[in-house]
Every structure is written in structure tokens, then in C-alpha cells.
């Protein structure tokens, strides 16, 4: 293992530990006092514990988290990435462990404050894992599997799945807390969508007087296609070129750095891309 790989693994491990800690903290500090349900398979595990408790059976949330995630992890092991799945399952085991051994006290008595802060921190826990090249497993696996196939983020569909689960929760345990839980889901989903941009695309319009150098620098590091159109400046009348490419939004800062290194006077215009048709290289998660 070289130094670069070791560093990447260290960053992922740190992200996984931080994500698991934040998830346990959010559940014990905000979700449990407000009697609301968390998202994904963790929320499903909590729901199973509540239902089984009615019939005198104790199926703990920690055990449910592991039991629900293992089958999905086996499926995704080949389709998403081995290292990604391994680190994601490590996150699940750590979150389960933290829920058992750590005990956090509630901060607020107000339900709405618990929903707002809990939703943001819980969403932040998921984003932390995703940015570290892992996840909180469960519905994250499903969302990432579909996103890898389609090239589009589907967190809003995950929100709909969670809302359906919460309807069951509301029917059995009260619609008021189900409504609060849906508010929590919305906040956490919006947090993920706001801070995790892997599947969002942008268009770069690059103006340069040295297109050969800029293109050479670009294709050295990136596999996206780039078009070059030659012209001249309307004011200066000097020859110039307009380069056009579509990239993932998380790549923009690095691309700008490389292009400015190739041509310090380069002009780069970043435009949002709502829809894209055609071949697009998506870097594997691993």
C-alpha cells in the first residue's frame, strides 16, 4: 500500500467514525426525546423494535440495523464497490456500537427544535460518510446503486420511501409523531442534497488564448470530453478559443486549479446543467 492509498483509507476511516458518532448523537439527543423516527434502515430498525415490543419481544435497534443492512451489502458488494461497502458496513457497526455504549442527554424540550437540529445533524452524518467515500448503508446503498446506473441523484425518492414507512409508524403509534418525523426526514434529505454534489453536473465555458496547453492539461487529469471552438475577442480582435465541457460539480475546484496553472489568464464560466444526454464518465466510487 503506497502513501496516497494509506492517506485515502485514513480519511475514509475518520469520516466513518465521525459519521457513526454524529448519527448516534442525533438519535439519542434529538430523535428519541421527540419520539420521532429516523430515516432509512435505521428508522426501520427502530420501527421493528417498537412493533416487536408490543408483542413482548425485544428486537433491539442495534441488532436490526445490522440484520437489515447485511443482505443489501452483499448485493452491492459487486455493483458499487468492495471498499465502499466494507467501510459503509463499518459505519453501521460503529453506529450500532455507539448507540449501546454512549449515552447523550437531550438538549431541548421543544419538539420543533429537536426536529430542526436533529434533521440537520443526522443529514450531516450521512454527508460526512458520503464525502469520505463511504455511506450509512441501507437506503444509501440503494440510492447510490441507482445513481451510478442513471447518473442522477435520487434522494427525493428516498424521502418518499421514508414517508411511506412513516405512514405505517403513524397508523400504529400516532399521526402527530409521524408528521414530526416526516418534517425531520425532509430536513435531513435537504441537508444531503445541499452538501453532497457527486451526481450534480455543471457546464464549463473556458476562454483562453492558449487552447492546446489548456486542453492538454485538462485531459491529463480528466476523462470528460471537451469541445474547442476558435474565434476572436470582440474588443481586442485577438484570436482566442472557447472550450466547452460538462463535469461533476465536485470536480470544479480542482479543474479550475489545473487550468489556471496551464494558463493564468484563462476565463472560466460555470453554468448549472439541468439535464444531460449522451455519454458521461462517472468516476467509480472506489
PDB file of C-alpha atoms in Angstrom:
ATOM      1  CA  UNK A   1       0.000   0.000   0.000  1.00  0.00           C
ATOM      2  CA  UNK A   2       1.508   3.322  -1.065  1.00  0.00           C
ATOM      3  CA  UNK A   3       1.320   6.561   0.875  1.00  0.00           C
ATOM      4  CA  UNK A   4      -1.509   8.009  -1.194  1.00  0.00           C
ATOM      5  CA  UNK A   5      -3.687   4.928  -0.696  1.00  0.00           C
ATOM      6  CA  UNK A   6      -2.949   4.845   3.032  1.00  0.00           C
ATOM      7  CA  UNK A   7      -3.908   8.504   3.330  1.00  0.00           C
ATOM      8  CA  UNK A   8      -7.172   7.900   1.461  1.00  0.00           C
ATOM      9  CA  UNK A   9      -8.027   4.974   3.748  1.00  0.00           C
ATOM     10  CA  UNK A  10      -7.199   7.074   6.815  1.00  0.00           C
ATOM     11  CA  UNK A  11      -9.524   9.864   5.624  1.00  0.00           C
ATOM     12  CA  UNK A  12     -12.329   7.365   4.935  1.00  0.00           C
ATOM     13  CA  UNK A  13     -11.880   5.734   8.352  1.00  0.00           C
ATOM     14  CA  UNK A  14     -12.002   9.118  10.089  1.00  0.00           C
ATOM     15  CA  UNK A  15     -15.142  10.044   8.133  1.00  0.00           C
ATOM     16  CA  UNK A  16     -16.799   6.735   9.035  1.00  0.00           C
ATOM     17  CA  UNK A  17     -16.054   7.151  12.762  1.00  0.00           C
ATOM     18  CA  UNK A  18     -17.266  10.778  12.745  1.00  0.00           C
ATOM     19  CA  UNK A  19     -20.411   9.819  10.826  1.00  0.00           C
ATOM     20  CA  UNK A  20     -21.260   6.981  13.229  1.00  0.00           C
ATOM     21  CA  UNK A  21     -20.712   9.267  16.235  1.00  0.00           C
ATOM     22  CA  UNK A  22     -22.914  12.025  14.770  1.00  0.00           C
ATOM     23  CA  UNK A  23     -25.642   9.519  13.914  1.00  0.00           C
ATOM     24  CA  UNK A  24     -25.715   8.098  17.447  1.00  0.00           C
ATOM     25  CA  UNK A  25     -25.587  11.617  18.907  1.00  0.00           C
ATOM     26  CA  UNK A  26     -28.511  12.812  16.769  1.00  0.00           C
ATOM     27  CA  UNK A  27     -30.628   9.777  17.610  1.00  0.00           C
ATOM     28  CA  UNK A  28     -30.107   9.952  21.367  1.00  0.00           C
ATOM     29  CA  UNK A  29     -30.092  13.739  21.752  1.00  0.00           C
ATOM     30  CA  UNK A  30     -32.840  14.797  19.346  1.00  0.00           C
ATOM     31  CA  UNK A  31     -34.801  11.896  17.825  1.00  0.00           C
ATOM     32  CA  UNK A  32     -35.537   9.725  20.861  1.00  0.00           C
ATOM     33  CA  UNK A  33     -36.684  12.604  23.129  1.00  0.00           C
ATOM     34  CA  UNK A  34     -39.028  13.825  20.368  1.00  0.00           C
ATOM     35  CA  UNK A  35     -40.274  10.247  19.767  1.00  0.00           C
ATOM     36  CA  UNK A  36     -39.646  10.578  16.033  1.00  0.00           C
ATOM     37  CA  UNK A  37     -38.368   8.006  13.579  1.00  0.00           C
ATOM     38  CA  UNK A  38     -35.031   8.330  11.790  1.00  0.00           C
ATOM     39  CA  UNK A  39     -34.592   7.613   8.093  1.00  0.00           C
ATOM     40  CA  UNK A  40     -33.728   4.534   6.075  1.00  0.00           C
ATOM     41  CA  UNK A  41     -32.937   1.155   7.542  1.00  0.00           C
ATOM     42  CA  UNK A  42     -32.082   2.722  10.911  1.00  0.00           C
ATOM     43  CA  UNK A  43     -35.611   4.076  11.140  1.00  0.00           C
ATOM     44  CA  UNK A  44     -36.947   0.709  10.005  1.00  0.00           C
ATOM     45  CA  UNK A  45     -34.936  -0.980  12.765  1.00  0.00           C
ATOM     46  CA  UNK A  46     -36.442   1.410  15.335  1.00  0.00           C
ATOM     47  CA  UNK A  47     -39.930   0.687  13.953  1.00  0.00           C
ATOM     48  CA  UNK A  48     -39.328  -3.074  14.183  1.00  0.00           C
ATOM     49  CA  UNK A  49     -38.212  -2.679  17.801  1.00  0.00           C
ATOM     50  CA  UNK A  50     -41.379  -0.726  18.628  1.00  0.00           C
ATOM     51  CA  UNK A  51     -43.652  -3.252  16.908  1.00  0.00           C
ATOM     52  CA  UNK A  52     -41.998  -6.308  18.460  1.00  0.00           C
ATOM     53  CA  UNK A  53     -42.133  -4.673  21.901  1.00  0.00           C
ATOM     54  CA  UNK A  54     -45.925  -4.619  21.627  1.00  0.00           C
ATOM     55  CA  UNK A  55     -45.891  -8.421  21.457  1.00  0.00           C
ATOM     56  CA  UNK A  56     -43.400  -8.830  24.293  1.00  0.00           C
ATOM     57  CA  UNK A  57     -40.382  -9.454  22.048  1.00  0.00           C
ATOM     58  CA  UNK A  58     -37.313  -7.227  22.282  1.00  0.00           C
ATOM     59  CA  UNK A  59     -35.571  -6.922  18.909  1.00  0.00           C
ATOM     60  CA  UNK A  60     -33.057  -4.140  19.560  1.00  0.00           C
ATOM     61  CA  UNK A  61     -32.411  -1.270  17.147  1.00  0.00           C
ATOM     62  CA  UNK A  62     -28.694  -2.126  17.077  1.00  0.00           C
ATOM     63  CA  UNK A  63     -29.385  -5.714  16.022  1.00  0.00           C
ATOM     64  CA  UNK A  64     -31.974  -4.575  13.477  1.00  0.00           C
ATOM     65  CA  UNK A  65     -29.535  -2.131  11.872  1.00  0.00           C
ATOM     66  CA  UNK A  66     -27.046  -4.926  11.243  1.00  0.00           C
ATOM     67  CA  UNK A  67     -29.626  -7.531  10.170  1.00  0.00           C
ATOM     68  CA  UNK A  68     -31.292  -5.238   7.619  1.00  0.00           C
ATOM     69  CA  UNK A  69     -28.055  -3.936   6.111  1.00  0.00           C
ATOM     70  CA  UNK A  70     -26.172  -7.208   5.595  1.00  0.00           C
ATOM     71  CA  UNK A  71     -28.322  -8.579   2.683  1.00  0.00           C
ATOM     72  CA  UNK A  72     -28.211  -5.243   0.833  1.00  0.00           C
ATOM     73  CA  UNK A  73     -24.449  -5.018   1.423  1.00  0.00           C
ATOM     74  CA  UNK A  74     -23.940  -8.457  -0.122  1.00  0.00           C
ATOM     75  CA  UNK A  75     -25.875  -7.374  -3.223  1.00  0.00           C
ATOM     76  CA  UNK A  76     -23.993  -4.069  -3.538  1.00  0.00           C
ATOM     77  CA  UNK A  77     -20.579  -5.651  -2.928  1.00  0.00           C
ATOM     78  CA  UNK A  78     -20.186  -6.323  -6.656  1.00  0.00           C
ATOM     79  CA  UNK A  79     -22.265  -3.487  -8.081  1.00  0.00           C
ATOM     80  CA  UNK A  80     -20.996  -0.435  -6.181  1.00  0.00           C
ATOM     81  CA  UNK A  81     -17.507  -1.197  -4.882  1.00  0.00           C
ATOM     82  CA  UNK A  82     -15.935  -3.583  -2.395  1.00  0.00           C
ATOM     83  CA  UNK A  83     -14.046  -0.985  -0.346  1.00  0.00           C
ATOM     84  CA  UNK A  84     -17.063   1.317  -0.317  1.00  0.00           C
ATOM     85  CA  UNK A  85     -19.343  -1.433   1.023  1.00  0.00           C
ATOM     86  CA  UNK A  86     -16.807  -2.566   3.626  1.00  0.00           C
ATOM     87  CA  UNK A  87     -16.349   0.954   5.003  1.00  0.00           C
ATOM     88  CA  UNK A  88     -20.118   1.534   4.912  1.00  0.00           C
ATOM     89  CA  UNK A  89     -20.764  -1.604   6.944  1.00  0.00           C
ATOM     90  CA  UNK A  90     -18.040  -0.470   9.360  1.00  0.00           C
ATOM     91  CA  UNK A  91     -20.080   2.714   9.797  1.00  0.00           C
ATOM     92  CA  UNK A  92     -23.188   0.643  10.588  1.00  0.00           C
ATOM     93  CA  UNK A  93     -21.366  -1.487  13.171  1.00  0.00           C
ATOM     94  CA  UNK A  94     -19.817   1.597  14.808  1.00  0.00           C
ATOM     95  CA  UNK A  95     -23.148   3.457  14.904  1.00  0.00           C
ATOM     96  CA  UNK A  96     -24.743   0.369  16.443  1.00  0.00           C
ATOM     97  CA  UNK A  97     -21.918   0.151  18.994  1.00  0.00           C
ATOM     98  CA  UNK A  98     -22.106   3.849  19.861  1.00  0.00           C
ATOM     99  CA  UNK A  99     -25.852   3.570  20.445  1.00  0.00           C
ATOM    100  CA  UNK A 100     -25.152   0.866  23.019  1.00  0.00           C
ATOM    101  CA  UNK A 101     -22.138   2.287  24.856  1.00  0.00           C
ATOM    102  CA  UNK A 102     -22.604   6.068  24.587  1.00  0.00           C
ATOM    103  CA  UNK A 103     -25.349   7.960  26.393  1.00  0.00           C
ATOM    104  CA  UNK A 104     -26.196  11.545  25.431  1.00  0.00           C
ATOM    105  CA  UNK A 105     -28.639  13.748  27.299  1.00  0.00           C
ATOM    106  CA  UNK A 106     -31.395  15.695  25.492  1.00  0.00           C
ATOM    107  CA  UNK A 107     -30.652  19.360  24.829  1.00  0.00           C
ATOM    108  CA  UNK A 108     -34.169  20.657  24.170  1.00  0.00           C
ATOM    109  CA  UNK A 109     -37.673  20.043  25.478  1.00  0.00           C
ATOM    110  CA  UNK A 110     -39.204  21.568  22.357  1.00  0.00           C
ATOM    111  CA  UNK A 111     -40.159  19.092  19.624  1.00  0.00           C
ATOM    112  CA  UNK A 112     -39.592  21.510  16.738  1.00  0.00           C
ATOM    113  CA  UNK A 113     -36.075  22.353  17.937  1.00  0.00           C
ATOM    114  CA  UNK A 114     -35.298  18.636  18.142  1.00  0.00           C
ATOM    115  CA  UNK A 115     -36.620  18.141  14.611  1.00  0.00           C
ATOM    116  CA  UNK A 116     -34.618  21.028  13.120  1.00  0.00           C
ATOM    117  CA  UNK A 117     -31.304  20.305  14.832  1.00  0.00           C
ATOM    118  CA  UNK A 118     -31.745  16.532  14.654  1.00  0.00           C
ATOM    119  CA  UNK A 119     -32.584  16.611  10.941  1.00  0.00           C
ATOM    120  CA  UNK A 120     -29.596  18.774  10.111  1.00  0.00           C
ATOM    121  CA  UNK A 121     -27.094  16.785  12.196  1.00  0.00           C
ATOM    122  CA  UNK A 122     -28.449  13.424  11.014  1.00  0.00           C
ATOM    123  CA  UNK A 123     -28.210  14.602   7.408  1.00  0.00           C
ATOM    124  CA  UNK A 124     -24.712  15.876   8.187  1.00  0.00           C
ATOM    125  CA  UNK A 125     -23.760  12.416   9.465  1.00  0.00           C
ATOM    126  CA  UNK A 126     -24.784  10.894   6.119  1.00  0.00           C
ATOM    127  CA  UNK A 127     -22.953  13.610   4.152  1.00  0.00           C
ATOM    128  CA  UNK A 128     -19.800  13.064   6.248  1.00  0.00           C
ATOM    129  CA  UNK A 129     -19.779   9.371   5.340  1.00  0.00           C
ATOM    130  CA  UNK A 130     -20.517  10.040   1.652  1.00  0.00           C
ATOM    131  CA  UNK A 131     -17.794  12.667   1.328  1.00  0.00           C
ATOM    132  CA  UNK A 132     -15.366  10.236   2.962  1.00  0.00           C
ATOM    133  CA  UNK A 133     -16.148   7.660   0.238  1.00  0.00           C
ATOM    134  CA  UNK A 134     -18.452   5.552   2.409  1.00  0.00           C
ATOM    135  CA  UNK A 135     -22.109   5.728   3.480  1.00  0.00           C
ATOM    136  CA  UNK A 136     -24.518   4.878   6.284  1.00  0.00           C
ATOM    137  CA  UNK A 137     -25.574   1.823   4.211  1.00  0.00           C
ATOM    138  CA  UNK A 138     -29.232   0.816   3.926  1.00  0.00           C
ATOM    139  CA  UNK A 139     -31.149   3.155   1.613  1.00  0.00           C
ATOM    140  CA  UNK A 140     -27.850   4.948   0.882  1.00  0.00           C
ATOM    141  CA  UNK A 141     -26.727   1.754  -0.876  1.00  0.00           C
ATOM    142  CA  UNK A 142     -29.912   1.696  -2.927  1.00  0.00           C
ATOM    143  CA  UNK A 143     -29.709   5.411  -3.755  1.00  0.00           C
ATOM    144  CA  UNK A 144     -26.075   5.170  -4.822  1.00  0.00           C
ATOM    145  CA  UNK A 145     -26.665   1.992  -6.847  1.00  0.00           C
ATOM    146  CA  UNK A 146     -29.459   3.676  -8.831  1.00  0.00           C
ATOM    147  CA  UNK A 147     -27.472   6.927  -9.125  1.00  0.00           C
ATOM    148  CA  UNK A 148     -24.470   5.059 -10.512  1.00  0.00           C
ATOM    149  CA  UNK A 149     -26.723   3.477 -13.147  1.00  0.00           C
ATOM    150  CA  UNK A 150     -28.659   6.635 -14.060  1.00  0.00           C
ATOM    151  CA  UNK A 151     -26.152   9.387 -13.228  1.00  0.00           C
ATOM    152  CA  UNK A 152     -28.829  11.227 -11.239  1.00  0.00           C
ATOM    153  CA  UNK A 153     -29.287  11.814  -7.525  1.00  0.00           C
ATOM    154  CA  UNK A 154     -32.465  10.200  -6.150  1.00  0.00           C
ATOM    155  CA  UNK A 155     -32.522  11.484  -2.564  1.00  0.00           C
ATOM    156  CA  UNK A 156     -36.021  12.863  -3.102  1.00  0.00           C
ATOM    157  CA  UNK A 157     -37.217   9.332  -3.904  1.00  0.00           C
ATOM    158  CA  UNK A 158     -35.542   8.105  -0.735  1.00  0.00           C
ATOM    159  CA  UNK A 159     -37.584  10.740   1.082  1.00  0.00           C
ATOM    160  CA  UNK A 160     -40.774   9.290  -0.446  1.00  0.00           C
ATOM    161  CA  UNK A 161     -39.774   5.782   0.681  1.00  0.00           C
ATOM    162  CA  UNK A 162     -39.167   7.063   4.199  1.00  0.00           C
ATOM    163  CA  UNK A 163     -42.506   8.875   4.167  1.00  0.00           C
ATOM    164  CA  UNK A 164     -44.293   5.610   3.303  1.00  0.00           C
ATOM    165  CA  UNK A 165     -42.555   3.899   6.216  1.00  0.00           C
ATOM    166  CA  UNK A 166     -43.649   6.752   8.461  1.00  0.00           C
ATOM    167  CA  UNK A 167     -47.267   6.255   7.418  1.00  0.00           C
ATOM    168  CA  UNK A 168     -47.040   2.784   8.980  1.00  0.00           C
ATOM    169  CA  UNK A 169     -45.487   4.383  12.060  1.00  0.00           C
ATOM    170  CA  UNK A 170     -48.297   6.940  12.208  1.00  0.00           C
ATOM    171  CA  UNK A 171     -51.036   4.348  11.807  1.00  0.00           C
ATOM    172  CA  UNK A 172     -49.684   2.271  14.697  1.00  0.00           C
ATOM    173  CA  UNK A 173     -48.293   4.868  17.092  1.00  0.00           C
ATOM    174  CA  UNK A 174     -49.972   8.194  16.322  1.00  0.00           C
ATOM    175  CA  UNK A 175     -50.125  10.554  13.363  1.00  0.00           C
ATOM    176  CA  UNK A 176     -48.722  13.543  15.249  1.00  0.00           C
ATOM    177  CA  UNK A 177     -45.295  11.986  15.706  1.00  0.00           C
ATOM    178  CA  UNK A 178     -45.393  10.580  12.185  1.00  0.00           C
ATOM    179  CA  UNK A 179     -45.924  14.130  10.930  1.00  0.00           C
ATOM    180  CA  UNK A 180     -42.997  15.346  13.003  1.00  0.00           C
ATOM    181  CA  UNK A 181     -40.896  12.500  11.608  1.00  0.00           C
ATOM    182  CA  UNK A 182     -41.719  13.478   8.019  1.00  0.00           C
ATOM    183  CA  UNK A 183     -40.586  17.041   8.814  1.00  0.00           C
ATOM    184  CA  UNK A 184     -37.356  15.565  10.181  1.00  0.00           C
ATOM    185  CA  UNK A 185     -36.907  13.453   7.033  1.00  0.00           C
ATOM    186  CA  UNK A 186     -37.384  16.493   4.827  1.00  0.00           C
ATOM    187  CA  UNK A 187     -34.724  18.496   6.676  1.00  0.00           C
ATOM    188  CA  UNK A 188     -32.195  15.654   6.641  1.00  0.00           C
ATOM    189  CA  UNK A 189     -32.843  14.945   2.935  1.00  0.00           C
ATOM    190  CA  UNK A 190     -32.423  18.614   2.030  1.00  0.00           C
ATOM    191  CA  UNK A 191     -29.166  18.677   4.009  1.00  0.00           C
ATOM    192  CA  UNK A 192     -27.821  15.761   1.964  1.00  0.00           C
ATOM    193  CA  UNK A 193     -28.988  17.274  -1.315  1.00  0.00           C
ATOM    194  CA  UNK A 194     -27.429  20.639  -0.406  1.00  0.00           C
ATOM    195  CA  UNK A 195     -23.989  19.394   0.611  1.00  0.00           C
ATOM    196  CA  UNK A 196     -23.429  16.235  -1.440  1.00  0.00           C
ATOM    197  CA  UNK A 197     -22.937  17.025  -5.120  1.00  0.00           C
ATOM    198  CA  UNK A 198     -21.432  13.895  -6.651  1.00  0.00           C
ATOM    199  CA  UNK A 199     -24.256  13.471  -9.178  1.00  0.00           C
ATOM    200  CA  UNK A 200     -24.840  17.132  -9.966  1.00  0.00           C
ATOM    201  CA  UNK A 201     -23.337  18.327 -13.242  1.00  0.00           C
ATOM    202  CA  UNK A 202     -22.206  21.716 -14.429  1.00  0.00           C
ATOM    203  CA  UNK A 203     -21.076  23.127 -17.767  1.00  0.00           C
ATOM    204  CA  UNK A 204     -17.708  24.882 -18.007  1.00  0.00           C
ATOM    205  CA  UNK A 205     -17.191  27.559 -20.665  1.00  0.00           C
ATOM    206  CA  UNK A 206     -13.455  28.204 -20.830  1.00  0.00           C
ATOM    207  CA  UNK A 207     -11.975  31.155 -22.721  1.00  0.00           C
ATOM    208  CA  UNK A 208      -8.244  31.014 -23.466  1.00  0.00           C
ATOM    209  CA  UNK A 209      -5.574  32.282 -25.869  1.00  0.00           C
ATOM    210  CA  UNK A 210      -3.619  29.022 -25.497  1.00  0.00           C
ATOM    211  CA  UNK A 211      -6.118  26.189 -26.159  1.00  0.00           C
ATOM    212  CA  UNK A 212      -3.543  23.469 -26.828  1.00  0.00           C
ATOM    213  CA  UNK A 213      -1.870  23.882 -23.443  1.00  0.00           C
ATOM    214  CA  UNK A 214      -5.189  24.124 -21.598  1.00  0.00           C
ATOM    215  CA  UNK A 215      -6.688  21.068 -23.315  1.00  0.00           C
ATOM    216  CA  UNK A 216      -3.508  19.033 -22.705  1.00  0.00           C
ATOM    217  CA  UNK A 217      -3.625  19.923 -19.005  1.00  0.00           C
ATOM    218  CA  UNK A 218      -7.321  19.074 -18.814  1.00  0.00           C
ATOM    219  CA  UNK A 219      -7.214  15.642 -20.483  1.00  0.00           C
ATOM    220  CA  UNK A 220      -4.172  14.720 -18.402  1.00  0.00           C
ATOM    221  CA  UNK A 221      -6.377  14.542 -15.280  1.00  0.00           C
ATOM    222  CA  UNK A 222      -9.973  14.134 -16.520  1.00  0.00           C
ATOM    223  CA  UNK A 223     -11.805  11.804 -18.893  1.00  0.00           C
ATOM    224  CA  UNK A 224     -14.669  14.114 -19.807  1.00  0.00           C
ATOM    225  CA  UNK A 225     -14.969  15.204 -23.430  1.00  0.00           C
ATOM    226  CA  UNK A 226     -14.105  18.789 -24.352  1.00  0.00           C
ATOM    227  CA  UNK A 227     -15.023  20.788 -27.468  1.00  0.00           C
ATOM    228  CA  UNK A 228     -12.878  23.610 -28.866  1.00  0.00           C
ATOM    229  CA  UNK A 229     -14.262  26.480 -30.939  1.00  0.00           C
ATOM    230  CA  UNK A 230     -11.880  29.062 -32.391  1.00  0.00           C
ATOM    231  CA  UNK A 231     -12.767  32.741 -32.734  1.00  0.00           C
ATOM    232  CA  UNK A 232     -11.586  36.167 -31.724  1.00  0.00           C
ATOM    233  CA  UNK A 233     -12.237  38.670 -28.962  1.00  0.00           C
ATOM    234  CA  UNK A 234     -14.923  41.216 -29.777  1.00  0.00           C
ATOM    235  CA  UNK A 235     -12.968  44.022 -28.106  1.00  0.00           C
ATOM    236  CA  UNK A 236      -9.315  43.016 -28.560  1.00  0.00           C
ATOM    237  CA  UNK A 237      -9.804  41.387 -32.007  1.00  0.00           C
ATOM    238  CA  UNK A 238      -7.167  38.849 -30.920  1.00  0.00           C
ATOM    239  CA  UNK A 239      -7.502  35.139 -31.683  1.00  0.00           C
ATOM    240  CA  UNK A 240      -8.950  33.101 -28.833  1.00  0.00           C
ATOM    241  CA  UNK A 241     -10.741  29.783 -28.242  1.00  0.00           C
ATOM    242  CA  UNK A 242     -13.864  28.787 -26.363  1.00  0.00           C
ATOM    243  CA  UNK A 243     -13.730  25.358 -24.695  1.00  0.00           C
ATOM    244  CA  UNK A 244     -16.901  23.583 -23.637  1.00  0.00           C
ATOM    245  CA  UNK A 245     -17.192  20.609 -21.248  1.00  0.00           C
ATOM    246  CA  UNK A 246     -19.631  19.067 -18.754  1.00  0.00           C
ATOM    247  CA  UNK A 247     -18.232  17.835 -15.433  1.00  0.00           C
ATOM    248  CA  UNK A 248     -19.406  16.756 -11.972  1.00  0.00           C
ATOM    249  CA  UNK A 249     -19.786  19.734  -9.674  1.00  0.00           C
ATOM    250  CA  UNK A 250     -17.425  18.329  -7.032  1.00  0.00           C
ATOM    251  CA  UNK A 251     -14.599  18.365  -9.628  1.00  0.00           C
ATOM    252  CA  UNK A 252     -14.868  22.086 -10.431  1.00  0.00           C
ATOM    253  CA  UNK A 253     -12.382  23.480  -7.911  1.00  0.00           C
ATOM    254  CA  UNK A 254      -9.645  21.031  -8.926  1.00  0.00           C
ATOM    255  CA  UNK A 255     -10.284  21.678 -12.627  1.00  0.00           C
ATOM    256  CA  UNK A 256     -10.038  25.443 -12.123  1.00  0.00           C
ATOM    257  CA  UNK A 257      -6.748  24.950 -10.279  1.00  0.00           C
ATOM    258  CA  UNK A 258      -5.261  22.878 -13.114  1.00  0.00           C
ATOM    259  CA  UNK A 259      -6.460  25.210 -15.869  1.00  0.00           C
ATOM    260  CA  UNK A 260      -5.142  28.318 -14.119  1.00  0.00           C
ATOM    261  CA  UNK A 261      -1.824  26.553 -13.769  1.00  0.00           C
ATOM    262  CA  UNK A 262      -1.807  25.942 -17.555  1.00  0.00           C
ATOM    263  CA  UNK A 263      -2.998  29.463 -18.429  1.00  0.00           C
ATOM    264  CA  UNK A 264      -3.048  32.083 -15.623  1.00  0.00           C
ATOM    265  CA  UNK A 265      -5.251  34.351 -17.777  1.00  0.00           C
ATOM    266  CA  UNK A 266      -7.888  31.708 -18.522  1.00  0.00           C
ATOM    267  CA  UNK A 267     -11.541  32.730 -18.025  1.00  0.00           C
ATOM    268  CA  UNK A 268     -13.908  30.034 -16.723  1.00  0.00           C
ATOM    269  CA  UNK A 269     -17.680  30.395 -16.596  1.00  0.00           C
ATOM    270  CA  UNK A 270     -19.546  27.759 -14.533  1.00  0.00           C
ATOM    271  CA  UNK A 271     -23.167  27.108 -15.568  1.00  0.00           C
ATOM    272  CA  UNK A 272     -25.695  24.752 -13.946  1.00  0.00           C
ATOM    273  CA  UNK A 273     -26.675  21.762 -16.098  1.00  0.00           C
ATOM    274  CA  UNK A 274     -30.248  20.649 -15.514  1.00  0.00           C
ATOM    275  CA  UNK A 275     -30.343  17.740 -17.970  1.00  0.00           C
ATOM    276  CA  UNK A 276     -27.619  15.958 -19.908  1.00  0.00           C
ATOM    277  CA  UNK A 277     -27.995  13.370 -22.692  1.00  0.00           C
ATOM    278  CA  UNK A 278     -25.107  11.340 -24.016  1.00  0.00           C
ATOM    279  CA  UNK A 279     -22.043   9.564 -22.705  1.00  0.00           C
ATOM    280  CA  UNK A 280     -20.672  10.891 -19.428  1.00  0.00           C
ATOM    281  CA  UNK A 281     -17.743   9.483 -17.471  1.00  0.00           C
ATOM    282  CA  UNK A 282     -18.622   8.995 -13.799  1.00  0.00           C
ATOM    283  CA  UNK A 283     -15.598   8.198 -11.648  1.00  0.00           C
ATOM    284  CA  UNK A 284     -16.143   4.935  -9.724  1.00  0.00           C
ATOM    285  CA  UNK A 285     -16.785   5.338  -6.000  1.00  0.00           C
ATOM    286  CA  UNK A 286     -13.813   3.142  -5.113  1.00  0.00           C
TER     287      UNK A 286
END
